[in-house]
PDB file of C-alpha atoms in Angstrom:
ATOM      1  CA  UNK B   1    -157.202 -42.262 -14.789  1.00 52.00           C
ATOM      2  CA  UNK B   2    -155.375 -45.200 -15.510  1.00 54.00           C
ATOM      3  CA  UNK B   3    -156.950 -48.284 -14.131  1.00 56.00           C
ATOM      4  CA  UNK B   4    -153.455 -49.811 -13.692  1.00 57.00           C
ATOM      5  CA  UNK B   5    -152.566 -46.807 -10.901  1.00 57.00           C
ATOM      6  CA  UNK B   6    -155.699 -48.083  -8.488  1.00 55.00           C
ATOM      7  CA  UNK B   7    -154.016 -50.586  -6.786  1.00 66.00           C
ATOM      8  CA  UNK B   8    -150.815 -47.957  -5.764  1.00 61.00           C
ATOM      9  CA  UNK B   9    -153.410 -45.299  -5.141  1.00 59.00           C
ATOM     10  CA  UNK B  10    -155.484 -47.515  -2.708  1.00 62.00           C
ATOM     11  CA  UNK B  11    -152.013 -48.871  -0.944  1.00 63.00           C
ATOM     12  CA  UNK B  12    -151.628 -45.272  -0.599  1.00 61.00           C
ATOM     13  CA  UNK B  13    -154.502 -44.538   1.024  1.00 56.00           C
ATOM     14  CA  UNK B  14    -154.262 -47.500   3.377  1.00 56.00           C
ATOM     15  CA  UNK B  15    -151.239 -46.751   4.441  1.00 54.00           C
ATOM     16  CA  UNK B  16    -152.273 -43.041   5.336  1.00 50.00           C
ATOM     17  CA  UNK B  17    -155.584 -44.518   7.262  1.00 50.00           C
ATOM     18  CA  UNK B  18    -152.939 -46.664   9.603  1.00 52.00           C
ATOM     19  CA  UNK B  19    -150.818 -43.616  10.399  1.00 52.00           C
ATOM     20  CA  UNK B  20    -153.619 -41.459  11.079  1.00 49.00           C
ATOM     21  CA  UNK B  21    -154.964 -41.322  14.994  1.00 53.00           C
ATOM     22  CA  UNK B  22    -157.085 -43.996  16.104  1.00 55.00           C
ATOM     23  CA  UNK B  23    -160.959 -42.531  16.740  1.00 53.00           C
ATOM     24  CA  UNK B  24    -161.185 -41.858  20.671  1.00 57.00           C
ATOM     25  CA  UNK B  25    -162.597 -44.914  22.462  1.00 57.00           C
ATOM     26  CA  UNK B  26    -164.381 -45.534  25.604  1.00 66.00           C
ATOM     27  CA  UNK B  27    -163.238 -48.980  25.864  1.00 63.00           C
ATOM     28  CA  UNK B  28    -162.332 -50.599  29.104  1.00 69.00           C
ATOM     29  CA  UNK B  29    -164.078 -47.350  31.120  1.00 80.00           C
ATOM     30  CA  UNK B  30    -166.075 -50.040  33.103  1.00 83.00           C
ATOM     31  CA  UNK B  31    -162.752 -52.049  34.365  1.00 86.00           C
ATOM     32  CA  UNK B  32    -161.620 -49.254  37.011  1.00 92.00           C
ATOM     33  CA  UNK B  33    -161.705 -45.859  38.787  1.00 95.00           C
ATOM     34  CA  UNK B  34    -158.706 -44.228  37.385  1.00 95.00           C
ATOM     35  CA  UNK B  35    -157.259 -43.558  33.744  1.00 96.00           C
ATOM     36  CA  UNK B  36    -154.599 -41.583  32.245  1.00 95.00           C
ATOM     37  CA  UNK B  37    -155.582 -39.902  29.005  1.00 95.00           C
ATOM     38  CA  UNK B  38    -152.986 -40.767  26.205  1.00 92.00           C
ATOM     39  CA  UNK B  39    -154.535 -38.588  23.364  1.00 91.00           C
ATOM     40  CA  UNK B  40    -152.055 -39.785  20.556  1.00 88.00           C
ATOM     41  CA  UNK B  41    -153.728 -43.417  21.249  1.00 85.00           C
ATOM     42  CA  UNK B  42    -157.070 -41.983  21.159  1.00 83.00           C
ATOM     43  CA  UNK B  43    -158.047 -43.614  24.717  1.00 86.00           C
ATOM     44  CA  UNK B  44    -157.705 -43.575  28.645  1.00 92.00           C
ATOM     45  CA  UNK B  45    -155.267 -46.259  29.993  1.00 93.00           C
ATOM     46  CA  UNK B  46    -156.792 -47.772  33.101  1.00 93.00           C
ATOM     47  CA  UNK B  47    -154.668 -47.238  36.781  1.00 93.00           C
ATOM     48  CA  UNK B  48    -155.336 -50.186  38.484  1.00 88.00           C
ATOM     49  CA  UNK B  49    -154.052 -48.667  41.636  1.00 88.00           C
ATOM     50  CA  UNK B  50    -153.857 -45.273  42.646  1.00 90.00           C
ATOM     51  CA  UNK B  51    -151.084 -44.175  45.146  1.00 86.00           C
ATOM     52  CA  UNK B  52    -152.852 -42.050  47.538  1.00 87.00           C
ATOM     53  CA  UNK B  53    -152.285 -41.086  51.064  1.00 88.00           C
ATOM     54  CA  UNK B  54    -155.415 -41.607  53.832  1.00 90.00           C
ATOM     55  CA  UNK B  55    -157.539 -38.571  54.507  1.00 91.00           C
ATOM     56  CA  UNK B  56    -156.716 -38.673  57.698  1.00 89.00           C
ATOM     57  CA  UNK B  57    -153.142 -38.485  57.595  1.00 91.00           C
ATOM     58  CA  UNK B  58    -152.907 -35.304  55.738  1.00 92.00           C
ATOM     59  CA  UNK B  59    -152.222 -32.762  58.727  1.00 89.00           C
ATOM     60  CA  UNK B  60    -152.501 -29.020  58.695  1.00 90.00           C
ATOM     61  CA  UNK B  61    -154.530 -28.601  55.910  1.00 93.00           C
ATOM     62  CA  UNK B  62    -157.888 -29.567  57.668  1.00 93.00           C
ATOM     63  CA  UNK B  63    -160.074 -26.033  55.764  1.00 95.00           C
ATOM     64  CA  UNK B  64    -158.571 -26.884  52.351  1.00 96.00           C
ATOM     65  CA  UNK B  65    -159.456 -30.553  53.297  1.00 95.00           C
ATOM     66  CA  UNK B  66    -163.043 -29.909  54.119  1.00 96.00           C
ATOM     67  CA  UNK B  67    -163.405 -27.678  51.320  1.00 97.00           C
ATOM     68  CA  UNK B  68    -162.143 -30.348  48.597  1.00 97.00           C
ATOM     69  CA  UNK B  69    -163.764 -33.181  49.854  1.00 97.00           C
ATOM     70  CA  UNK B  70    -167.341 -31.699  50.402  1.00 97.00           C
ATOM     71  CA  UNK B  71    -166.969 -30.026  46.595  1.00 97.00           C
ATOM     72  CA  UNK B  72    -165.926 -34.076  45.523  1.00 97.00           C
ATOM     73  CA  UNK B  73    -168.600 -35.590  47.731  1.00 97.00           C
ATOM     74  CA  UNK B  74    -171.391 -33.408  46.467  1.00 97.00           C
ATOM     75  CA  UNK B  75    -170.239 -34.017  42.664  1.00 97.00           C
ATOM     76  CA  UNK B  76    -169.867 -37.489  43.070  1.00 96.00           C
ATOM     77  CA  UNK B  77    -173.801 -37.253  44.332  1.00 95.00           C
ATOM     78  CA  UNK B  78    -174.782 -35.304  41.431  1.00 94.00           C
ATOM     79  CA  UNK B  79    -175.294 -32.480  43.072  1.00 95.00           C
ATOM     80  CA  UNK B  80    -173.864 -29.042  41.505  1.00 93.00           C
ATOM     81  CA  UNK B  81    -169.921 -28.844  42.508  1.00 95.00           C
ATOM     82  CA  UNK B  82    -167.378 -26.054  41.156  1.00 94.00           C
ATOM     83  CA  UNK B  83    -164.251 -27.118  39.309  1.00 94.00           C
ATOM     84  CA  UNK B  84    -161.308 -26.425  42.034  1.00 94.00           C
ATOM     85  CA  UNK B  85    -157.244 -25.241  41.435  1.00 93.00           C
ATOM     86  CA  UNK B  86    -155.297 -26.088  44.687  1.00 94.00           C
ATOM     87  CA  UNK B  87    -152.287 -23.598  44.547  1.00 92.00           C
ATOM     88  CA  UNK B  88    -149.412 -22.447  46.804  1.00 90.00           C
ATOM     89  CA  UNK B  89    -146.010 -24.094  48.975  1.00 89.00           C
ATOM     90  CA  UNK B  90    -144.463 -27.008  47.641  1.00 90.00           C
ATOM     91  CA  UNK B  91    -145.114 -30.611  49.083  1.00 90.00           C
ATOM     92  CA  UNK B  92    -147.756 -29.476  51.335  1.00 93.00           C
ATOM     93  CA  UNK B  93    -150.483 -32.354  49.917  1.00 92.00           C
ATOM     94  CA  UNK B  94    -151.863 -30.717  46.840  1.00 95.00           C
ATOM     95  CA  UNK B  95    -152.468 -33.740  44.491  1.00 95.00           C
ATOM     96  CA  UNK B  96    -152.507 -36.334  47.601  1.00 95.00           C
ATOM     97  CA  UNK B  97    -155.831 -34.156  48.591  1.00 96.00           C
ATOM     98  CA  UNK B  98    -156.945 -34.743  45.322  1.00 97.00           C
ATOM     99  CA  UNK B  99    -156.345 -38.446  45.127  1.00 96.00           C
ATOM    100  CA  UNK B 100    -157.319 -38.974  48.984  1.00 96.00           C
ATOM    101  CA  UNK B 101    -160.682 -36.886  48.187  1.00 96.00           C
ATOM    102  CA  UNK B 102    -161.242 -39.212  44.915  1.00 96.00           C
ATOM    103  CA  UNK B 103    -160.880 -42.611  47.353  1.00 95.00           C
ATOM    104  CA  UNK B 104    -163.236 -41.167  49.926  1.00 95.00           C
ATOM    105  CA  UNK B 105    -165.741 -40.400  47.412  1.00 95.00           C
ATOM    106  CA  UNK B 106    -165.323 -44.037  46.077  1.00 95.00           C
ATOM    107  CA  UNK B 107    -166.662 -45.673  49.448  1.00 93.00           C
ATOM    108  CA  UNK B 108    -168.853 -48.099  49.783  1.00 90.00           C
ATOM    109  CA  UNK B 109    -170.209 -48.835  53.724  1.00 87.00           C
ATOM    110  CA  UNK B 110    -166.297 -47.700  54.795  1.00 86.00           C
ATOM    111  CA  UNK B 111    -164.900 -50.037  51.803  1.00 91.00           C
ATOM    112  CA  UNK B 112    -163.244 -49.321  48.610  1.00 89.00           C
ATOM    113  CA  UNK B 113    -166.115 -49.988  45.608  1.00 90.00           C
ATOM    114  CA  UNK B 114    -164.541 -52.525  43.351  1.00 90.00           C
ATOM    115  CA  UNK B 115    -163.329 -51.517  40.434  1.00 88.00           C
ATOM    116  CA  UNK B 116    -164.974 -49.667  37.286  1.00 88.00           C
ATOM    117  CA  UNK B 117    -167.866 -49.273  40.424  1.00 91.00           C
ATOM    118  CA  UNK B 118    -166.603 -46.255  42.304  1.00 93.00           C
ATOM    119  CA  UNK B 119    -169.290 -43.235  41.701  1.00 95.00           C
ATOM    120  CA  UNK B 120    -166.623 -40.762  40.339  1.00 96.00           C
ATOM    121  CA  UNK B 121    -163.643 -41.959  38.224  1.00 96.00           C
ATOM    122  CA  UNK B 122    -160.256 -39.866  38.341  1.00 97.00           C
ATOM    123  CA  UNK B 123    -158.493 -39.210  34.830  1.00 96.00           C
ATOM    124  CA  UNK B 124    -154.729 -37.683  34.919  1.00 96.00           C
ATOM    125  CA  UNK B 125    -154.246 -35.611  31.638  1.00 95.00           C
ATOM    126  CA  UNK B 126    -150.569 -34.132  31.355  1.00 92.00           C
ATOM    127  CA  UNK B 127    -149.728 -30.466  30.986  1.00 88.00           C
ATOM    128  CA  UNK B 128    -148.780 -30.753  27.293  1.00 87.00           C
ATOM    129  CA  UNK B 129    -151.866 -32.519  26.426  1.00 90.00           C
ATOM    130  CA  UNK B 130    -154.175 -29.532  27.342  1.00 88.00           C
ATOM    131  CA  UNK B 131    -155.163 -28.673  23.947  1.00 87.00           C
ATOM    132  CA  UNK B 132    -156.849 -31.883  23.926  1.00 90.00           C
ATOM    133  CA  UNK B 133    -159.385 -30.932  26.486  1.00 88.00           C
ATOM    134  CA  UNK B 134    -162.401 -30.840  24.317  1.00 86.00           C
ATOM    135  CA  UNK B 135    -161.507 -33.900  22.378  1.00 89.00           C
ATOM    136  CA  UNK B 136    -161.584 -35.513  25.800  1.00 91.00           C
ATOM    137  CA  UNK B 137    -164.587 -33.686  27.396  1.00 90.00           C
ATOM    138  CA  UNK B 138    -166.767 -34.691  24.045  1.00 88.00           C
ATOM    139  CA  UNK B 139    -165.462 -38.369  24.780  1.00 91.00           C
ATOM    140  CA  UNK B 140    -166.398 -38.167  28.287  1.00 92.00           C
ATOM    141  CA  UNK B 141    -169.910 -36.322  27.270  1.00 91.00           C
ATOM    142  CA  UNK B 142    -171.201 -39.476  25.950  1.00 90.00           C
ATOM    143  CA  UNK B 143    -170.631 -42.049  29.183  1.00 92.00           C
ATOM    144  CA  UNK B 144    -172.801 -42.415  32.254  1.00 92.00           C
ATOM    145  CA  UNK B 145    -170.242 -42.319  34.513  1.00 94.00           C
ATOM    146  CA  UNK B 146    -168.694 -38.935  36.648  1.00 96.00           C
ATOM    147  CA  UNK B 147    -165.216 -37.867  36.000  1.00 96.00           C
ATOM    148  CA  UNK B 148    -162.620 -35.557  37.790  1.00 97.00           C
ATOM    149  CA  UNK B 149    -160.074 -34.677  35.275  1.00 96.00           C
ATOM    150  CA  UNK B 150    -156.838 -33.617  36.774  1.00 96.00           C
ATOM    151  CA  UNK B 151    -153.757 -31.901  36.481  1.00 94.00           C
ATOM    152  CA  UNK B 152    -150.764 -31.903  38.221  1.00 92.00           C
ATOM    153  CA  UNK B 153    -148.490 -29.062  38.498  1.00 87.00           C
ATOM    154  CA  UNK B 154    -150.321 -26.892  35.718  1.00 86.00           C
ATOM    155  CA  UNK B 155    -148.664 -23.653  34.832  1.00 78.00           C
ATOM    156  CA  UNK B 156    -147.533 -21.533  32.095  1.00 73.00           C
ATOM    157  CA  UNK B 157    -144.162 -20.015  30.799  1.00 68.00           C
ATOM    158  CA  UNK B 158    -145.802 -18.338  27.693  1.00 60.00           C
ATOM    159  CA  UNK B 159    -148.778 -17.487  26.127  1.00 56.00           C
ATOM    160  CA  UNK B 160    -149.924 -20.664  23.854  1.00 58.00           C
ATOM    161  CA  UNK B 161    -152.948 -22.251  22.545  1.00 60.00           C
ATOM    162  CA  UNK B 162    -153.026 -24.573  25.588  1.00 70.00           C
ATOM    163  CA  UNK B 163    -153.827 -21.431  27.831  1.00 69.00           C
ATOM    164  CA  UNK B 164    -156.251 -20.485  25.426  1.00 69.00           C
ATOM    165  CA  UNK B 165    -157.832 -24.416  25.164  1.00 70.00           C
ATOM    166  CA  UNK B 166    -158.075 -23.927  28.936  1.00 78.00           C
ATOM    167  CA  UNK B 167    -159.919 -21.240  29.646  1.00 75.00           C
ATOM    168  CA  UNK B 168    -162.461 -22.096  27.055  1.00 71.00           C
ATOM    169  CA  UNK B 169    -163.055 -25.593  28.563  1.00 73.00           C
ATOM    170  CA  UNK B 170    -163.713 -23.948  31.958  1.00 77.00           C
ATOM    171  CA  UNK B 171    -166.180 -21.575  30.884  1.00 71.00           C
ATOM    172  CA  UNK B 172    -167.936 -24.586  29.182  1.00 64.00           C
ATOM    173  CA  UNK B 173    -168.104 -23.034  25.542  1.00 63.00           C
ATOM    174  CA  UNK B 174    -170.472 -22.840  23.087  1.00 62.00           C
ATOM    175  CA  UNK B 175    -171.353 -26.076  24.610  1.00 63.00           C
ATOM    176  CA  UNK B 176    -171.215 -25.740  27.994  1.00 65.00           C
ATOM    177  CA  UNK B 177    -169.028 -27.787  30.243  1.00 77.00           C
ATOM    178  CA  UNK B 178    -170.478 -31.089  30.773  1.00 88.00           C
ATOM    179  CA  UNK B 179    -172.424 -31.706  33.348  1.00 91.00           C
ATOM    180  CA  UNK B 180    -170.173 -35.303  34.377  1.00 94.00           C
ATOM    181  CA  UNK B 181    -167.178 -33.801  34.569  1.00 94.00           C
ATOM    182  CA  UNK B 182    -165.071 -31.335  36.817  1.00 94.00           C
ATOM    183  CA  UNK B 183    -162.008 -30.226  36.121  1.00 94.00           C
ATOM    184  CA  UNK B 184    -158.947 -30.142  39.202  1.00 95.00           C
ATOM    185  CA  UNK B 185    -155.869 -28.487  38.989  1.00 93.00           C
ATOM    186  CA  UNK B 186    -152.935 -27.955  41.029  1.00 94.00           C
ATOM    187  CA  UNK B 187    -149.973 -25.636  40.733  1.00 90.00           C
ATOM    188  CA  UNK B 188    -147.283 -23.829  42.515  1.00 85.00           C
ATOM    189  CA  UNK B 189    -148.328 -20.256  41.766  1.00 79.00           C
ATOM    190  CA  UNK B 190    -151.432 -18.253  42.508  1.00 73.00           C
ATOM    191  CA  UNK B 191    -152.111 -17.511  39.178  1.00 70.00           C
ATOM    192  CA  UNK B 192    -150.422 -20.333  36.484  1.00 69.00           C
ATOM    193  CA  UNK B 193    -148.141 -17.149  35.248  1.00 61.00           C
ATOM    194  CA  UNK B 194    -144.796 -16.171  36.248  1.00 58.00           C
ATOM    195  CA  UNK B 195    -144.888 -12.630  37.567  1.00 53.00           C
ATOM    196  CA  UNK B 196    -142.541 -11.408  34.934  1.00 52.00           C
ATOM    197  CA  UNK B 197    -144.637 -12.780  32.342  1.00 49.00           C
ATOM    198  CA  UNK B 198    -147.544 -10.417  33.500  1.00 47.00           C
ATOM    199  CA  UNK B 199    -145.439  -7.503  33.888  1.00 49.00           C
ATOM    200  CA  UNK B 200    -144.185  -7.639  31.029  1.00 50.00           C
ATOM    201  CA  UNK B 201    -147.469  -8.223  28.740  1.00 47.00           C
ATOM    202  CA  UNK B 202    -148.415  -4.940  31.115  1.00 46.00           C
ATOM    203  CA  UNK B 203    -145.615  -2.808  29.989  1.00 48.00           C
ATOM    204  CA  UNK B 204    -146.229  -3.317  26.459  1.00 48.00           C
ATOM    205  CA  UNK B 205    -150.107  -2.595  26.839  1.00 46.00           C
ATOM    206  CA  UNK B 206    -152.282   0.576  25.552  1.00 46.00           C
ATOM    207  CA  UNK B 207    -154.269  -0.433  28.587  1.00 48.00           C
ATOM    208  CA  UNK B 208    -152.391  -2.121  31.486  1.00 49.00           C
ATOM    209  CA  UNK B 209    -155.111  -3.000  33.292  1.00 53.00           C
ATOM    210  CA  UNK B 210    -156.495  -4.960  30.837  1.00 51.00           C
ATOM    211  CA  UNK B 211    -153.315  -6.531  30.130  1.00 48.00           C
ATOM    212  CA  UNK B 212    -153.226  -7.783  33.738  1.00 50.00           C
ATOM    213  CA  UNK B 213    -156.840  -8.950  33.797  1.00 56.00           C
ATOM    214  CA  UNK B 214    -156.327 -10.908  30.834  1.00 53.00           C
ATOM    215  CA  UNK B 215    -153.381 -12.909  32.712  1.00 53.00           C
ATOM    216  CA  UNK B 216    -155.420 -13.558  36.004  1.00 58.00           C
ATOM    217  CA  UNK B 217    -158.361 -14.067  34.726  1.00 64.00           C
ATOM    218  CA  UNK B 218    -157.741 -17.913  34.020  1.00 71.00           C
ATOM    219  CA  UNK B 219    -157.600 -18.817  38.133  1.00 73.00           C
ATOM    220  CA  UNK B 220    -160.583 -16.382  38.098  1.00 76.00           C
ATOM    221  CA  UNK B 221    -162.462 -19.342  36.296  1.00 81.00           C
ATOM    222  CA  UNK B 222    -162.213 -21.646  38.851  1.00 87.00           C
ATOM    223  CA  UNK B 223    -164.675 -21.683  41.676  1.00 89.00           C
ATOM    224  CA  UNK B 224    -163.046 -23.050  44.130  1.00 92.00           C
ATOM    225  CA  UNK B 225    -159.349 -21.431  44.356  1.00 91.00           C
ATOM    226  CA  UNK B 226    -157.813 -23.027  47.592  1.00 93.00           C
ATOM    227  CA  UNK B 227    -154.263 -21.853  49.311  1.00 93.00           C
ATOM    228  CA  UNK B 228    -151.629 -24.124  50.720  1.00 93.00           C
ATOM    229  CA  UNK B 229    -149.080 -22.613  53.004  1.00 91.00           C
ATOM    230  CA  UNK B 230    -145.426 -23.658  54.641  1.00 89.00           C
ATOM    231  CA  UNK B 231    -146.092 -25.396  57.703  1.00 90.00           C
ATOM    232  CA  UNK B 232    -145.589 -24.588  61.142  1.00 91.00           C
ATOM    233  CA  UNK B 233    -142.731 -26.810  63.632  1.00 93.00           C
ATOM    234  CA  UNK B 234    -145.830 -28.479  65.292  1.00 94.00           C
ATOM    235  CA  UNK B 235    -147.762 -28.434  62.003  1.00 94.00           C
ATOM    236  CA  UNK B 236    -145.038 -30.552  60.481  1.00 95.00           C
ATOM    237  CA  UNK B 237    -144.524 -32.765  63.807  1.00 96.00           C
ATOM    238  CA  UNK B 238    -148.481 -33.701  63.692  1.00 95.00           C
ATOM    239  CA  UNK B 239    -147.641 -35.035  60.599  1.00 95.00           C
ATOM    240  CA  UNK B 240    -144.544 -37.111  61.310  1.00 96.00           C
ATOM    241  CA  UNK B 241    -146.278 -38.557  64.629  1.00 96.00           C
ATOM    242  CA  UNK B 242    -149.642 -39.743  62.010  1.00 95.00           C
ATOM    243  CA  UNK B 243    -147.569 -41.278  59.783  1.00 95.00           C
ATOM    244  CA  UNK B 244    -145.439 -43.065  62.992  1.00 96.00           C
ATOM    245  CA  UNK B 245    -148.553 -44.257  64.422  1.00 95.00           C
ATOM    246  CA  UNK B 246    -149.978 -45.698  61.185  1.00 94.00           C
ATOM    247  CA  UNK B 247    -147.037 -47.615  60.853  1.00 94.00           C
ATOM    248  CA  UNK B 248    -146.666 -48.500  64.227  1.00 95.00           C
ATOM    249  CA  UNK B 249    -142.835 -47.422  64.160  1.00 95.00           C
ATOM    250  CA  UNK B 250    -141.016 -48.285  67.389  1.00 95.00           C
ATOM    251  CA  UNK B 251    -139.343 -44.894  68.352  1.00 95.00           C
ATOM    252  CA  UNK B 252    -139.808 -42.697  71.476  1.00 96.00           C
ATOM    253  CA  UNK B 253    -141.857 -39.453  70.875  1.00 96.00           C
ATOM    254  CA  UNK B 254    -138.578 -37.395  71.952  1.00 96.00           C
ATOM    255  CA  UNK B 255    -136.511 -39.220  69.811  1.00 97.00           C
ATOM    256  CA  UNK B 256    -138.564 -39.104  66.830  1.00 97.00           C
ATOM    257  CA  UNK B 257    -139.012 -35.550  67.497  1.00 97.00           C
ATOM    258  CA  UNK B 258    -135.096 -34.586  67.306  1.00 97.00           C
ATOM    259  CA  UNK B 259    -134.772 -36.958  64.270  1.00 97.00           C
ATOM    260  CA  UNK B 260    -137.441 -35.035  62.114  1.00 96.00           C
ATOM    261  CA  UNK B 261    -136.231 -31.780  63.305  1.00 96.00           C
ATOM    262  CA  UNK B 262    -132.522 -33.046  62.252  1.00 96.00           C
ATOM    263  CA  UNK B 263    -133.919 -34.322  58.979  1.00 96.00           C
ATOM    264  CA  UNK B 264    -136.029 -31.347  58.266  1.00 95.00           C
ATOM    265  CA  UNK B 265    -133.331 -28.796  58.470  1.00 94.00           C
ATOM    266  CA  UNK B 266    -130.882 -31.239  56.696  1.00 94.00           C
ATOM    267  CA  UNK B 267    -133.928 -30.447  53.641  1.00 90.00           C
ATOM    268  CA  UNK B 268    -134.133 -26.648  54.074  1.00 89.00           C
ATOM    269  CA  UNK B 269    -137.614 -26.513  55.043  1.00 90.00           C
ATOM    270  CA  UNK B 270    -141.129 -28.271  56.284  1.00 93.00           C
ATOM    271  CA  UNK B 271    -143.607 -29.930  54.543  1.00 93.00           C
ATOM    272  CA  UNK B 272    -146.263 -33.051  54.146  1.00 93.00           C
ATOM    273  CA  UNK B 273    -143.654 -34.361  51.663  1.00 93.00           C
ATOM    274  CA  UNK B 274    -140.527 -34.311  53.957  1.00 95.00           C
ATOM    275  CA  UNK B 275    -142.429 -35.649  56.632  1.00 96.00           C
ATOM    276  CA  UNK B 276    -143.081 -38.255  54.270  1.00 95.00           C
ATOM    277  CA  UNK B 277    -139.542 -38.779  53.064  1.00 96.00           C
ATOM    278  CA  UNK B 278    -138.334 -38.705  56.664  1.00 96.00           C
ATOM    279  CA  UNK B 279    -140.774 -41.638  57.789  1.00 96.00           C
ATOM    280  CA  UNK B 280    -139.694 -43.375  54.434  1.00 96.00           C
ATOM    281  CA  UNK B 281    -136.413 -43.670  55.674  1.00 96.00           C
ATOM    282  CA  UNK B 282    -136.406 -44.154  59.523  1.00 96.00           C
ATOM    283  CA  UNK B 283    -139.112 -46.905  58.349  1.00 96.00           C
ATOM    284  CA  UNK B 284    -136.546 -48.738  56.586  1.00 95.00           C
ATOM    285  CA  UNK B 285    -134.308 -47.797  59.516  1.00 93.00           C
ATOM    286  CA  UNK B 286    -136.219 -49.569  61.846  1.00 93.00           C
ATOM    287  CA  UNK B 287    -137.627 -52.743  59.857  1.00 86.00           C
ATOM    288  CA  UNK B 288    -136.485 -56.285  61.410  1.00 78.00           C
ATOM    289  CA  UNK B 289    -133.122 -57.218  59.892  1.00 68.00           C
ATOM    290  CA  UNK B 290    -134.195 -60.441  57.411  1.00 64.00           C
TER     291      UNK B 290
END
């Protein structure tokens, strides 16, 4: 080779290095409780400040509650815990369980633990990133710390590698799942397929059955599979007089009650969320004129 086409050839290469991926870092995992896992950076941006909703104000969803937060609380112990998908209506406290669950677990004598102290740290990973699961569980492998890693609103239109990626991360692999990390999950549907997407793999099946098994099986992998239903009238009051009281709002019962019924048919239904919305707005409503 001609020793005058090094230097070009090593530009080359340099130039290839800096466009290539950064190598996954741990960096900063000791500054707080909460990351989001940005896998084309190689490393998990830290949320100061998670937006979460008390424990206490999340109304009609007291099983799923208990069920969540003892699964959390005995993980964040190191005791053995399942990984959990919360499924069903819309707006009725899915992810806030998950965050709320996450700051209980993070107490210290009734107090928040300050940050990068809390025993369990939360990490968001988006729906496309999925097939980066075991990139991020090997990262995770290697710290001290205990991780939930969660994702909002997970479901799939088509069969893809990321479904795949999934299911092999919850059955642990080759090399098992580790043991400082769970994996939450929360969706709309029971079982992260549209119904027509089943159906349809069926129809074109030698054996159906199969077909169908093959499509379920994914929720099947999680041990904890918890429901959320529409609300009932008082169900969704309880939760518009909480959130009231906590902020000390100065309305009658009676008239808060025909406001939220008002404001709840005005929305075409009943939920945690629209009880949220509602308060949102009469709070604003009803704050001193500056």
């Amino acid at each position: 080779m001609d020793s005058t086409s090094l230097p070009v050839l090593e530009r080359i290469a340099a130039a290839l290095e800096r466009l290539s991926p950064p190598a996954p870092s741990l960096a900063g995992l000791d500054g707080a409780d909460a990351f989001i896992w940005h896998p084309a950076l190689g490393r998990l941006t830290p949320v100061p400040h998670v937006a979460h909703v008390e424990m206490g104000l999340l109304q009609g969803i007291e099983r799923q509650r208990r069920m969540i937060l003892d699964n959390t609380l005995h993980f964040a112990r190191g005791l053995p815990a399942n990984n959990a998908m919360l499924w069903g209506a819309r707006g009725m406290g899915k992810s806030s369980l998950v965050k709320a669950a996450h700051a209980q677990a993070n107490l210290v004598d009734g107090r928040p633990a300050a940050p990068g102290r809390g025993r369990v740290a939360l990490i968001e990973i988006q729906r496309e990133d999925l097939a980066t699961l075991p990139e991020l569980l090997a990262l995770l492998r290697q710290s001290p710390r205990r991780f939930i890693v969660f994702c909002d609103d997970l479901s799939f239109e088509r069969e893809d590698a990321d479904y795949k990626a999934l299911k092999s991360v919850l059955d642990g692999g080759i090399a098992g799942r580790p043991e400082n990390v769970l994996f939450y999950a929360t969706s709309n549907r029971r079982h992260l397929m549209p119904r027509e997407m089943i159906e349809n793999e069926s129809s074109t099946a030698i054996n159906t059955s199969e077909a169908t098994e093959e499509k379920v099986s994914l929720s099947d992998r999680f041990g904890l599979w918890i429901g959320f239903h529409n609300c009932a009238q008082d169900t969704f009051m309880d939760m518009v007089r909480g959130y009231a009281r906590e902020r000390n709002l100065p309305i009658s019962d009676a008239d808060l009650t025909r406001r939220a019924n008002a404001w709840s048919l005005a929305r075409g239904g009943r939920s945690g969320r629209v009880a949220f919305q509602f308060i949102e707005d009469l709070s604003a409503e009803l704050s001193p004129t500056p």
